[in-house]
PDB file of C-alpha atoms in Angstrom:
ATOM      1  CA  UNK A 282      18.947  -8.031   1.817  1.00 88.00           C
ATOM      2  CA  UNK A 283      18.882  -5.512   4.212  1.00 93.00           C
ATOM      3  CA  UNK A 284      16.790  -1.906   3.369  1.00 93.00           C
ATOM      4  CA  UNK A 285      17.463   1.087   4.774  1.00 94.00           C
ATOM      5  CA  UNK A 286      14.433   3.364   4.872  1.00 95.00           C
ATOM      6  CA  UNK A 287      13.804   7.332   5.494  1.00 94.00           C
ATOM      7  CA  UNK A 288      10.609   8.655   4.645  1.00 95.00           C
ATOM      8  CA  UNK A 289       9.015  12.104   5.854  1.00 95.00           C
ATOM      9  CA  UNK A 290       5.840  14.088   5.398  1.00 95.00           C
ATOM     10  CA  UNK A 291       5.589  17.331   5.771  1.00 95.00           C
ATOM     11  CA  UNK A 292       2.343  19.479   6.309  1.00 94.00           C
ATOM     12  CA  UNK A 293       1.961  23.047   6.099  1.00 94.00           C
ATOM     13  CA  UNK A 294      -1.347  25.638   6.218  1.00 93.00           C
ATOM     14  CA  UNK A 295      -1.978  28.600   4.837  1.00 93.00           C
ATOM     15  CA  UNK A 296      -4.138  29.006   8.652  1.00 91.00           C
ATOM     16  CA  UNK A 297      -3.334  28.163  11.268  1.00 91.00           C
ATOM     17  CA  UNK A 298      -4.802  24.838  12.327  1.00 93.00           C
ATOM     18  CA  UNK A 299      -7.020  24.331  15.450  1.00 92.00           C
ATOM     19  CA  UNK A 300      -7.157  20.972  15.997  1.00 93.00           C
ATOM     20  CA  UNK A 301      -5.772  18.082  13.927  1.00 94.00           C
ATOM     21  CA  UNK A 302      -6.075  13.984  14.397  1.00 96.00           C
ATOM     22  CA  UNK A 303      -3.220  12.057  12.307  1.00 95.00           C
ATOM     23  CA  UNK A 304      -3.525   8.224  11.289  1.00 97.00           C
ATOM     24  CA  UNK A 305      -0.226   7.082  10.658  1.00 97.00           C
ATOM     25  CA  UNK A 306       0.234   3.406   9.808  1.00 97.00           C
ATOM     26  CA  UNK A 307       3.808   3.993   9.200  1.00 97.00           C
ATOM     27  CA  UNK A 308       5.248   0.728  11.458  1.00 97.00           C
ATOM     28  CA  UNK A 309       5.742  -2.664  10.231  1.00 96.00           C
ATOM     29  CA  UNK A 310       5.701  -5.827  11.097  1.00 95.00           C
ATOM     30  CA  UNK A 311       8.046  -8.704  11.408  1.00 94.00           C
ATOM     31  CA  UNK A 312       7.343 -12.727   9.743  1.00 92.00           C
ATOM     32  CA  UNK A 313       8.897 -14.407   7.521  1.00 91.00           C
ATOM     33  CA  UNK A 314       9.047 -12.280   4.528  1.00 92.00           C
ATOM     34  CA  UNK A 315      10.885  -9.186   6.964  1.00 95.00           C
ATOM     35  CA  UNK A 316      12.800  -8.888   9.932  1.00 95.00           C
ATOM     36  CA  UNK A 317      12.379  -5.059  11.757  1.00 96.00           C
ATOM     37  CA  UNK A 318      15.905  -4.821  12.917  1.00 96.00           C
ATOM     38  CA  UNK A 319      15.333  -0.975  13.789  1.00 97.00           C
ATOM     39  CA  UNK A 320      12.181   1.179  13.757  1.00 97.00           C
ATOM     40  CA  UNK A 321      12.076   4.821  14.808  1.00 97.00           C
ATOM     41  CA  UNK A 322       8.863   7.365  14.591  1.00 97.00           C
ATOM     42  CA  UNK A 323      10.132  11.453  15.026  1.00 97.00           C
ATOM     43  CA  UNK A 324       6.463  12.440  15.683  1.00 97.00           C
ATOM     44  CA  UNK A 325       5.563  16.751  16.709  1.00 95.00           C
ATOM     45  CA  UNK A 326       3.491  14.788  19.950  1.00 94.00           C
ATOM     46  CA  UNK A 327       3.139  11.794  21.596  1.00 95.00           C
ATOM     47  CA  UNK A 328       0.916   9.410  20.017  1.00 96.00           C
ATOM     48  CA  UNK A 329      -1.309   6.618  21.079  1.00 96.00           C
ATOM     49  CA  UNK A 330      -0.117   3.154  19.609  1.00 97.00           C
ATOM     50  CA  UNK A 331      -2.614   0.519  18.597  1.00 97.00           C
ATOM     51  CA  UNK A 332      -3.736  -2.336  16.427  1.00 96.00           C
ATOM     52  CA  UNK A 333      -6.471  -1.415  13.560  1.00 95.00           C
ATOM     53  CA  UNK A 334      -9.266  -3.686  12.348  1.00 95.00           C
ATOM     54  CA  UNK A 335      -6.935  -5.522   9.684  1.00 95.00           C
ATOM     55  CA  UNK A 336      -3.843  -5.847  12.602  1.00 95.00           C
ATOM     56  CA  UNK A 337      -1.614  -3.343  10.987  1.00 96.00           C
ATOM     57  CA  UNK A 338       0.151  -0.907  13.335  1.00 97.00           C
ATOM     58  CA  UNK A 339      -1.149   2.201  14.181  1.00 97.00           C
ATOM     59  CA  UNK A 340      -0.251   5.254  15.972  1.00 97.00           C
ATOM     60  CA  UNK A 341      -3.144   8.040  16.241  1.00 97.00           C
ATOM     61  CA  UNK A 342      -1.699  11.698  16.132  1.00 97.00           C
ATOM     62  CA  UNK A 343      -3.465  14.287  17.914  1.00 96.00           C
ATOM     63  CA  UNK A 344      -2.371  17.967  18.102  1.00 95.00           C
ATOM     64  CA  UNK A 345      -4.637  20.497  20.113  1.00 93.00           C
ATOM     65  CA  UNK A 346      -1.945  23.150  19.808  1.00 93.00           C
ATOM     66  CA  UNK A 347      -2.613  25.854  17.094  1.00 93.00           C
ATOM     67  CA  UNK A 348       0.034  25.177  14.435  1.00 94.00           C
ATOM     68  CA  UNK A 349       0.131  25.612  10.617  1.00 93.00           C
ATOM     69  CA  UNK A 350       3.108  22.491   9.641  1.00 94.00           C
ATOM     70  CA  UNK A 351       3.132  19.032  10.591  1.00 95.00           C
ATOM     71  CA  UNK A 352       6.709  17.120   9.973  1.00 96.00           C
ATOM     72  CA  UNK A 353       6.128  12.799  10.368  1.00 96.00           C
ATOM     73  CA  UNK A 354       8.947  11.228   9.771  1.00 96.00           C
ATOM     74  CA  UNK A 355      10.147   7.385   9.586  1.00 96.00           C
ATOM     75  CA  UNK A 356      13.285   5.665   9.820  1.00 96.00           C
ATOM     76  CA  UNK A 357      14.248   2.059   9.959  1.00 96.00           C
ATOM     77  CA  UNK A 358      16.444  -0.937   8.942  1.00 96.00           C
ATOM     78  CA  UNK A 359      14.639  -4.092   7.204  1.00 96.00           C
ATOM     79  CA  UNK A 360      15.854  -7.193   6.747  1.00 95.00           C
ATOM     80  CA  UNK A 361      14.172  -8.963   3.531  1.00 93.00           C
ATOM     81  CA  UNK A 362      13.940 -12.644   2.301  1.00 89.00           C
ATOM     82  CA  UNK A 363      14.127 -13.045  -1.197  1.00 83.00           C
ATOM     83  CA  UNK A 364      11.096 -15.559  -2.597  1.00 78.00           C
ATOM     84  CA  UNK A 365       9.670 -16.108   0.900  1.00 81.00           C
ATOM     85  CA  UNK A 366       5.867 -14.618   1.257  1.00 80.00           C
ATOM     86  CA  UNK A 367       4.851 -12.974   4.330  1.00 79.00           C
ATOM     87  CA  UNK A 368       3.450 -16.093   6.215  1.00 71.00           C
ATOM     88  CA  UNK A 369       0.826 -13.878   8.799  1.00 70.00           C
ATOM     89  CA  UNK A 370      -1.992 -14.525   7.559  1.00 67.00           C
ATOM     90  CA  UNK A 371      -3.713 -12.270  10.621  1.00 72.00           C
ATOM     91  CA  UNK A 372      -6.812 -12.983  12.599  1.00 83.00           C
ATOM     92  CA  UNK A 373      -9.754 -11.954  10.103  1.00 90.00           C
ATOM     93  CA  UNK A 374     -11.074 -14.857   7.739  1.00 94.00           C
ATOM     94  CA  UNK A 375      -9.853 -14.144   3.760  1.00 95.00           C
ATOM     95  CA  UNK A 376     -13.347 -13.564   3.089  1.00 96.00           C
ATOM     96  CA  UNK A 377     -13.510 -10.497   4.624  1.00 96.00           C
ATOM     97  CA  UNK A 378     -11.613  -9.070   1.151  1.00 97.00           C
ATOM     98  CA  UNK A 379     -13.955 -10.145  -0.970  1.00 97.00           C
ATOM     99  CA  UNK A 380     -16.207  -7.215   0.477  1.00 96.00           C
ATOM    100  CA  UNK A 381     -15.531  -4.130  -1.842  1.00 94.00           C
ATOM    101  CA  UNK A 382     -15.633  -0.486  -1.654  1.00 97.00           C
ATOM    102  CA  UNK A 383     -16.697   2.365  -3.887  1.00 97.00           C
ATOM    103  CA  UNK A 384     -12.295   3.096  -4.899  1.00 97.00           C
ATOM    104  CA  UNK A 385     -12.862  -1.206  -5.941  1.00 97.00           C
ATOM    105  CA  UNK A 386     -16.042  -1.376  -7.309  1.00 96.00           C
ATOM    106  CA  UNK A 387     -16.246  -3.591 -10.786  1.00 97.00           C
ATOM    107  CA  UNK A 388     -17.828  -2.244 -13.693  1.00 96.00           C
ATOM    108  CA  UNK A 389     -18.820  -4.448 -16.676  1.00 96.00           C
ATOM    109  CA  UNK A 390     -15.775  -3.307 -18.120  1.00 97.00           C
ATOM    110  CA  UNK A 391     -13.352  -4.470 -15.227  1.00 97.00           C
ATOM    111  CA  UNK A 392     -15.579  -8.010 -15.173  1.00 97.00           C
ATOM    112  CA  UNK A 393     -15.565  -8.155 -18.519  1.00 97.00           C
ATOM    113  CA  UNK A 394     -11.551  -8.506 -18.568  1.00 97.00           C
ATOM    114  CA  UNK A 395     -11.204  -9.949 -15.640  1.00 97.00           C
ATOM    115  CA  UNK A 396     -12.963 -13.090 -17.087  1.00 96.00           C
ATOM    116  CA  UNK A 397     -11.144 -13.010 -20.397  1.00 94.00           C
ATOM    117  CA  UNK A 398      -7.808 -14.088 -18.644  1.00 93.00           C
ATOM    118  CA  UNK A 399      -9.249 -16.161 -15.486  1.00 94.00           C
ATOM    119  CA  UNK A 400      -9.005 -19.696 -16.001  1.00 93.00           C
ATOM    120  CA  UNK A 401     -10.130 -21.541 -12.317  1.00 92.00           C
ATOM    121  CA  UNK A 402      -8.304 -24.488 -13.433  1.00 93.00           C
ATOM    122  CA  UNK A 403      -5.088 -22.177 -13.353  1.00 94.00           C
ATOM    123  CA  UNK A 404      -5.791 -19.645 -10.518  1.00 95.00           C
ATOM    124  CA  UNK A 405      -2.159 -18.263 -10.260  1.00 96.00           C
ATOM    125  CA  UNK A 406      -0.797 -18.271 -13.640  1.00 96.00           C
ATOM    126  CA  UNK A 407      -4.368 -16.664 -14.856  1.00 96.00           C
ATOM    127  CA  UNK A 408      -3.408 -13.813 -12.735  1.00 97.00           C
ATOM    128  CA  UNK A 409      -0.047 -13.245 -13.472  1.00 96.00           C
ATOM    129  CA  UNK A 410      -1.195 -13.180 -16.914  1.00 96.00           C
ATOM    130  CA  UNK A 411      -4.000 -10.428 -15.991  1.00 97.00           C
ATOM    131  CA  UNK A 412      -1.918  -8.492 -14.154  1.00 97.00           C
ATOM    132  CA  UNK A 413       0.956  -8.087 -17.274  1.00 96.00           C
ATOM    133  CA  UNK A 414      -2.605  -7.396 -19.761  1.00 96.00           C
ATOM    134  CA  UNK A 415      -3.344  -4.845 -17.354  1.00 97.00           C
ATOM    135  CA  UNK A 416      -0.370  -3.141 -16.905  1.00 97.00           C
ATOM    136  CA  UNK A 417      -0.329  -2.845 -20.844  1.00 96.00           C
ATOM    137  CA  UNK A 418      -3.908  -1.607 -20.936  1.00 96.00           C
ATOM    138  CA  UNK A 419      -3.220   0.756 -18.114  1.00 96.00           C
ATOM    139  CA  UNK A 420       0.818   2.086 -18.495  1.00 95.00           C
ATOM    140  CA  UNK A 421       2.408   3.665 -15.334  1.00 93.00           C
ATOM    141  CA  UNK A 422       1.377   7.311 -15.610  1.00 92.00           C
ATOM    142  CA  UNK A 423       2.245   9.626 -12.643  1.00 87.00           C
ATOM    143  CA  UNK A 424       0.665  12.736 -11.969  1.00 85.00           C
ATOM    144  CA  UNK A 425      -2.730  11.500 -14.600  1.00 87.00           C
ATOM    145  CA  UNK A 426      -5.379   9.793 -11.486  1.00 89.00           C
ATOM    146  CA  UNK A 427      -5.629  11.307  -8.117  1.00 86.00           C
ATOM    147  CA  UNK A 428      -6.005   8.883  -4.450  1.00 87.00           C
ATOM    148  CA  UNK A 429     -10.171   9.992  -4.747  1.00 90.00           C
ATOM    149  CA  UNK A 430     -10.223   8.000  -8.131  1.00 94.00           C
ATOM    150  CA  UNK A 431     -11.980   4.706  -8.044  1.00 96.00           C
ATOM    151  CA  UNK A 432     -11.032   1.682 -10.080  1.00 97.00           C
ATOM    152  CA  UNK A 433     -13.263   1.694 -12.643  1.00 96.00           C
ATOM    153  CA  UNK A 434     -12.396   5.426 -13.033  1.00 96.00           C
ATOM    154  CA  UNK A 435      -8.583   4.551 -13.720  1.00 96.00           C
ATOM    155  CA  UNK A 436      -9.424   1.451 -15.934  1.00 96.00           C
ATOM    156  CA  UNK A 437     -11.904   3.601 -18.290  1.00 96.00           C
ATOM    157  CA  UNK A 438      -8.936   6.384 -18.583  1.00 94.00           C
ATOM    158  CA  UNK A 439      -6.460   3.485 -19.187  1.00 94.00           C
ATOM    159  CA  UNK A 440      -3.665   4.933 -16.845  1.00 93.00           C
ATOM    160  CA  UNK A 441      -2.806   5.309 -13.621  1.00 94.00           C
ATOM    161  CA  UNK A 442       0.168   4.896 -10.571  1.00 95.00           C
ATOM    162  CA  UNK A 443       0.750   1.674  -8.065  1.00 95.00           C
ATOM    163  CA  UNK A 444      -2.755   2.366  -6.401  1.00 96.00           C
ATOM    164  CA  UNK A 445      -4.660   2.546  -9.520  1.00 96.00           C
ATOM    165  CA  UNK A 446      -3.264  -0.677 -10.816  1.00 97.00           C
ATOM    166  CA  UNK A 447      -4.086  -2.367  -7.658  1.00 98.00           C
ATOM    167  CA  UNK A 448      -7.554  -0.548  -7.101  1.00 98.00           C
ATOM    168  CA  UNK A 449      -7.950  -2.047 -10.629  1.00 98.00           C
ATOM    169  CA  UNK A 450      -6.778  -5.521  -9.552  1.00 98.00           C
ATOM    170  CA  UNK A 451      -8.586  -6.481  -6.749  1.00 98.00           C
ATOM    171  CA  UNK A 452     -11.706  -5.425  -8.277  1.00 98.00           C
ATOM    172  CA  UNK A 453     -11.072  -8.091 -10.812  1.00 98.00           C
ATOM    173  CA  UNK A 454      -9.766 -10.584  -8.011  1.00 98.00           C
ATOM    174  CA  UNK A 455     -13.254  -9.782  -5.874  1.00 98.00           C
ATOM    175  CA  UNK A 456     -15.547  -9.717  -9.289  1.00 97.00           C
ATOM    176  CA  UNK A 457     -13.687 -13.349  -9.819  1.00 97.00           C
ATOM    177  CA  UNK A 458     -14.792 -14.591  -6.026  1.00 97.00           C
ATOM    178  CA  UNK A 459     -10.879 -14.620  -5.229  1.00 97.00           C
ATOM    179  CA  UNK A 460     -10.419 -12.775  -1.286  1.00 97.00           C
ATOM    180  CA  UNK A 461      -7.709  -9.901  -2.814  1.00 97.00           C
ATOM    181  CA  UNK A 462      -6.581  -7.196  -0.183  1.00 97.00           C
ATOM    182  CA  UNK A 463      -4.326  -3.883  -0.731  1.00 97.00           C
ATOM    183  CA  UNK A 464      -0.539  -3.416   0.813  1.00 97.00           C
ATOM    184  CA  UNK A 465       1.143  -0.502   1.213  1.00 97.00           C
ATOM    185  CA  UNK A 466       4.649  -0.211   1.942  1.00 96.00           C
ATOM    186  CA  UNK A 467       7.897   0.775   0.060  1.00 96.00           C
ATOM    187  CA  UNK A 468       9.954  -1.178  -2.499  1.00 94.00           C
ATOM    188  CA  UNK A 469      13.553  -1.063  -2.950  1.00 92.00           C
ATOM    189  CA  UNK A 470      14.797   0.319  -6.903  1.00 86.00           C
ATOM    190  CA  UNK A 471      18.079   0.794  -8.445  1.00 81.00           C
ATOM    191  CA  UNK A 472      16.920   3.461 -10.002  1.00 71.00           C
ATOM    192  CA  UNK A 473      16.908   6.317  -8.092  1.00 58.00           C
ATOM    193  CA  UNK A 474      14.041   7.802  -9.808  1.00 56.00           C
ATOM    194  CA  UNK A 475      12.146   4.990  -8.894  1.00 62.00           C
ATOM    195  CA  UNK A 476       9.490   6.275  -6.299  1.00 66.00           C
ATOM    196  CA  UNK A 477      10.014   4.791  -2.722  1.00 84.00           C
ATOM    197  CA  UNK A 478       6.256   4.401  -1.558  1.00 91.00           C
ATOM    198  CA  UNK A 479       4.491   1.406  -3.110  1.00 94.00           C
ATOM    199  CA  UNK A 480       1.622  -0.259  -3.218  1.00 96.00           C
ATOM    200  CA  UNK A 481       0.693  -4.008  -4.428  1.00 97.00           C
ATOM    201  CA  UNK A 482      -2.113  -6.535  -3.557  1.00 97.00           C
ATOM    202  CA  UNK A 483      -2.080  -9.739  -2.464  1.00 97.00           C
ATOM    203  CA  UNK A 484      -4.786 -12.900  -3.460  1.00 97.00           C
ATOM    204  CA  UNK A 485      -5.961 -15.818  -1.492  1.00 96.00           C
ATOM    205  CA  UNK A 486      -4.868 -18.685  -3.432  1.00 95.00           C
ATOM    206  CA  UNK A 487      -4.061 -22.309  -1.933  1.00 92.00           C
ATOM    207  CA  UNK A 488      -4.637 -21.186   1.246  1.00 92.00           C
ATOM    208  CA  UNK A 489      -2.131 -18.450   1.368  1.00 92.00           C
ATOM    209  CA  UNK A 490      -1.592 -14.933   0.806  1.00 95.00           C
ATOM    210  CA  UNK A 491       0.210 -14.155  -2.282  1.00 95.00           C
ATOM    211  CA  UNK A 492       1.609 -10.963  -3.978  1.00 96.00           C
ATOM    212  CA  UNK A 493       1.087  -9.397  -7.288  1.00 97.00           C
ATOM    213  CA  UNK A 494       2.850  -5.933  -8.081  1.00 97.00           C
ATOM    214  CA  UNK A 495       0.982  -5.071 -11.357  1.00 97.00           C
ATOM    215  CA  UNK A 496       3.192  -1.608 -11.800  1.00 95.00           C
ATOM    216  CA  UNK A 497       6.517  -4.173 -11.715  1.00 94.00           C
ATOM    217  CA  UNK A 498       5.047  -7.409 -13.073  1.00 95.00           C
ATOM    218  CA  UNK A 499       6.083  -9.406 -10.607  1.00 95.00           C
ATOM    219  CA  UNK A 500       4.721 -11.775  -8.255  1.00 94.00           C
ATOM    220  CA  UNK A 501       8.018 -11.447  -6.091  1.00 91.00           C
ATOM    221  CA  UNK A 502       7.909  -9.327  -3.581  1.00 89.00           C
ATOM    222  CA  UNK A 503      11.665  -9.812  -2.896  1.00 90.00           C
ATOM    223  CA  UNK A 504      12.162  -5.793  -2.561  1.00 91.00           C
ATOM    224  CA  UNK A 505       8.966  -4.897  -1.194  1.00 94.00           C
ATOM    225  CA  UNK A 506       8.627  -3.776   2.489  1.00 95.00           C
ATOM    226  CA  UNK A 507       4.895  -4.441   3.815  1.00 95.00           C
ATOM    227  CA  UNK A 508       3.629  -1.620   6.184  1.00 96.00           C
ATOM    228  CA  UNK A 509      -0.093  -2.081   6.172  1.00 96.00           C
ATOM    229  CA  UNK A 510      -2.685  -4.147   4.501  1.00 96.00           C
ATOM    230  CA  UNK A 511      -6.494  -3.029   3.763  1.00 97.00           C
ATOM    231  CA  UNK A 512      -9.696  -3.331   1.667  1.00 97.00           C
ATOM    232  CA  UNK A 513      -8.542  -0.492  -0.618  1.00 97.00           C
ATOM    233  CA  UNK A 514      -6.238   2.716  -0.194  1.00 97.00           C
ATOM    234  CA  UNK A 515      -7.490   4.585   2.287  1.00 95.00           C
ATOM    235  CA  UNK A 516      -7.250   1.385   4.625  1.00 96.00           C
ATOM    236  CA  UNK A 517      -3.866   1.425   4.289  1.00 96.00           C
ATOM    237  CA  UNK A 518      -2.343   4.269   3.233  1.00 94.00           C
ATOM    238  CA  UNK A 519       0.873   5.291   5.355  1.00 95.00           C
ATOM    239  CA  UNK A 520      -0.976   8.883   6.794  1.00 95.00           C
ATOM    240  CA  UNK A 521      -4.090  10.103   6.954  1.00 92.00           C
ATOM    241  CA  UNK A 522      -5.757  12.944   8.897  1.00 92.00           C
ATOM    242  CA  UNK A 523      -8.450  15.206   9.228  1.00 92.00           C
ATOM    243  CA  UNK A 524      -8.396  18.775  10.808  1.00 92.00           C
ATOM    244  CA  UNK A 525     -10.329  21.906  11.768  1.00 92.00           C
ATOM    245  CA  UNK A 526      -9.247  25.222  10.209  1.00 91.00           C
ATOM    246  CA  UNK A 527      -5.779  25.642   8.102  1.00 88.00           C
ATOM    247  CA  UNK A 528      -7.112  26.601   5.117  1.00 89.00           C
ATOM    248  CA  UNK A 529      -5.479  25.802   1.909  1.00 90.00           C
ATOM    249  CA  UNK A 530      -3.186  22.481   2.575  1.00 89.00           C
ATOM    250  CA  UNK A 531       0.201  21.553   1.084  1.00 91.00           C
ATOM    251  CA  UNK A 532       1.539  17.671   1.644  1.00 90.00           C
ATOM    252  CA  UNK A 533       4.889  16.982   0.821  1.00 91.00           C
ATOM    253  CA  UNK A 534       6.458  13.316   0.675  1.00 91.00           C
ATOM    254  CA  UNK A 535      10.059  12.533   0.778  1.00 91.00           C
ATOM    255  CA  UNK A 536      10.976   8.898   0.975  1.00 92.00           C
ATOM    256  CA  UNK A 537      14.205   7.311   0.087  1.00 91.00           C
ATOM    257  CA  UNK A 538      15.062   3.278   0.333  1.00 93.00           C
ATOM    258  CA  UNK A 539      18.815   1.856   0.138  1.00 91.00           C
ATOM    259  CA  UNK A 540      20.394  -1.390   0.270  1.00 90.00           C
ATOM    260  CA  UNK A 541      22.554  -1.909   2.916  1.00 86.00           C
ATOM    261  CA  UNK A 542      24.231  -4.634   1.673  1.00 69.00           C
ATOM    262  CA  UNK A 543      25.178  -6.449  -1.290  1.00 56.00           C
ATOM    263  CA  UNK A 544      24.230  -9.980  -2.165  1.00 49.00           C
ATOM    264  CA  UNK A 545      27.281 -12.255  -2.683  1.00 46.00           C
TER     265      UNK A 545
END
């Protein structure tokens, strides 16, 4: 299947801004789950192209200009192969994600329901089964959790978006002694009110990464399109900044994925 993706961000100040550093992990990666067949950044400046800590692509923004709007924008072709994981498994050991952070920190509560599904005799099927109990504990609620609310935060309001849910889930994964790390990325919908930006986890289980989508159920990630991978959100997340002067701030998203072709 092959996925056409657009996605922009647009930043404007009520100030102007003196000096502002971008983040934008906003590239991805080929293996065996996705083949880049086209990959273009429209970026304000040229910016510096690296590797992070985790091995995802990243560019680092910097404007010393005065301005008061920022446009980022993305645009690509992806192939995608149904049922086939993403077989990089990257140069840090798995059990660097069992480390958490404060937006995956496990309360009693999270532990508490994390071991009423986990069976170790049945790693994977334990999960999936987990991951639907948590998806009907916690519905898909837009617009109810912000990005600075932790895990245990989300669970104890029982709601939440795609990085709730997975905030939620790896703190059960970690609590459980299972490596569980955070993917961002976009996912392909036939409904166009679907949103376009996504984010899932993935678990260390028989010696391989796989993929649970808690907000979709699924543990096939044959629509998803990795861009970067992470201990929690702010890891990962597609762009991320931090600026002097601007005042007041207003971030808007636009990002649109269609199929390019059909499957016969």
């Amino acid at each position: 299947m092959k996925l056409n993706v657009s996605h922009q961000t647009h930043y404007t100040y009520a100030q102007q801004v003196k000096h502002s550093t971008q983040y934008l992990r906003l590239t991805p990666q080929d293996s065996s789950h996705q083949k880049i067949l086209s990959w273009d950044l429209t970026l304000p400046e040229y910016a510096t192209r690296t590797l992070d800590a985790y091995g995802n692509v990243l560019h680092v923004l910097t404007l010393d200009q005065p301005h008061q709007a920022i446009i980022i924008e993305a645009n690509g072709v992806v192939e995608i192969e149904d049922n086939t994981e993403d077989d990089n498994c990257g140069h840090l050991s798995p059990l660097v994600f069992l480390r958490t952070s404060p937006l995956t920190q496990a309360d009693g509560a999270i532990r508490d329901f994390a071991n009423r599904y986990y069976r170790p005799q049945a790693q994977h099927e334990s999960l999936c089964s987990l991951m639907g109990e948590l998806l009907l504990k916690m519905p898909y609620s837009p617009g109810t959790t912000t990005v600075k609310d932790s895990a245990s935060q989300a669970f104890s309001a029982q709601q939440g978006v795609c990085q709730d849910h997975t905030h939620v889930f790896l703190a059960c994964c970690r609590s459980l002694g299972i490596p569980a790390r955070y993917v961002s990325g976009y996912l392909y919908s036939e409904d166009s009110t679907h949103v376009a930006m996504h984010a899932w986890a993935e678990a260390w289980l028989d010696d391989r990464w796989q993929s649970f989508d808690v907000t979709n159920n699924t543990c096939k990630p044959n629509q998803h399109l990795k861009l970067a991978i992470g201990i929690d959100y702010l890891d990962a997340c597609p762009v991320r900044g931090i600026r002097l002067g601007g005042g007041c701030e207003d971030m808007r998203t636009v990002a649109a994925v269609a199929m390019l072709d059909v499957p016969q």
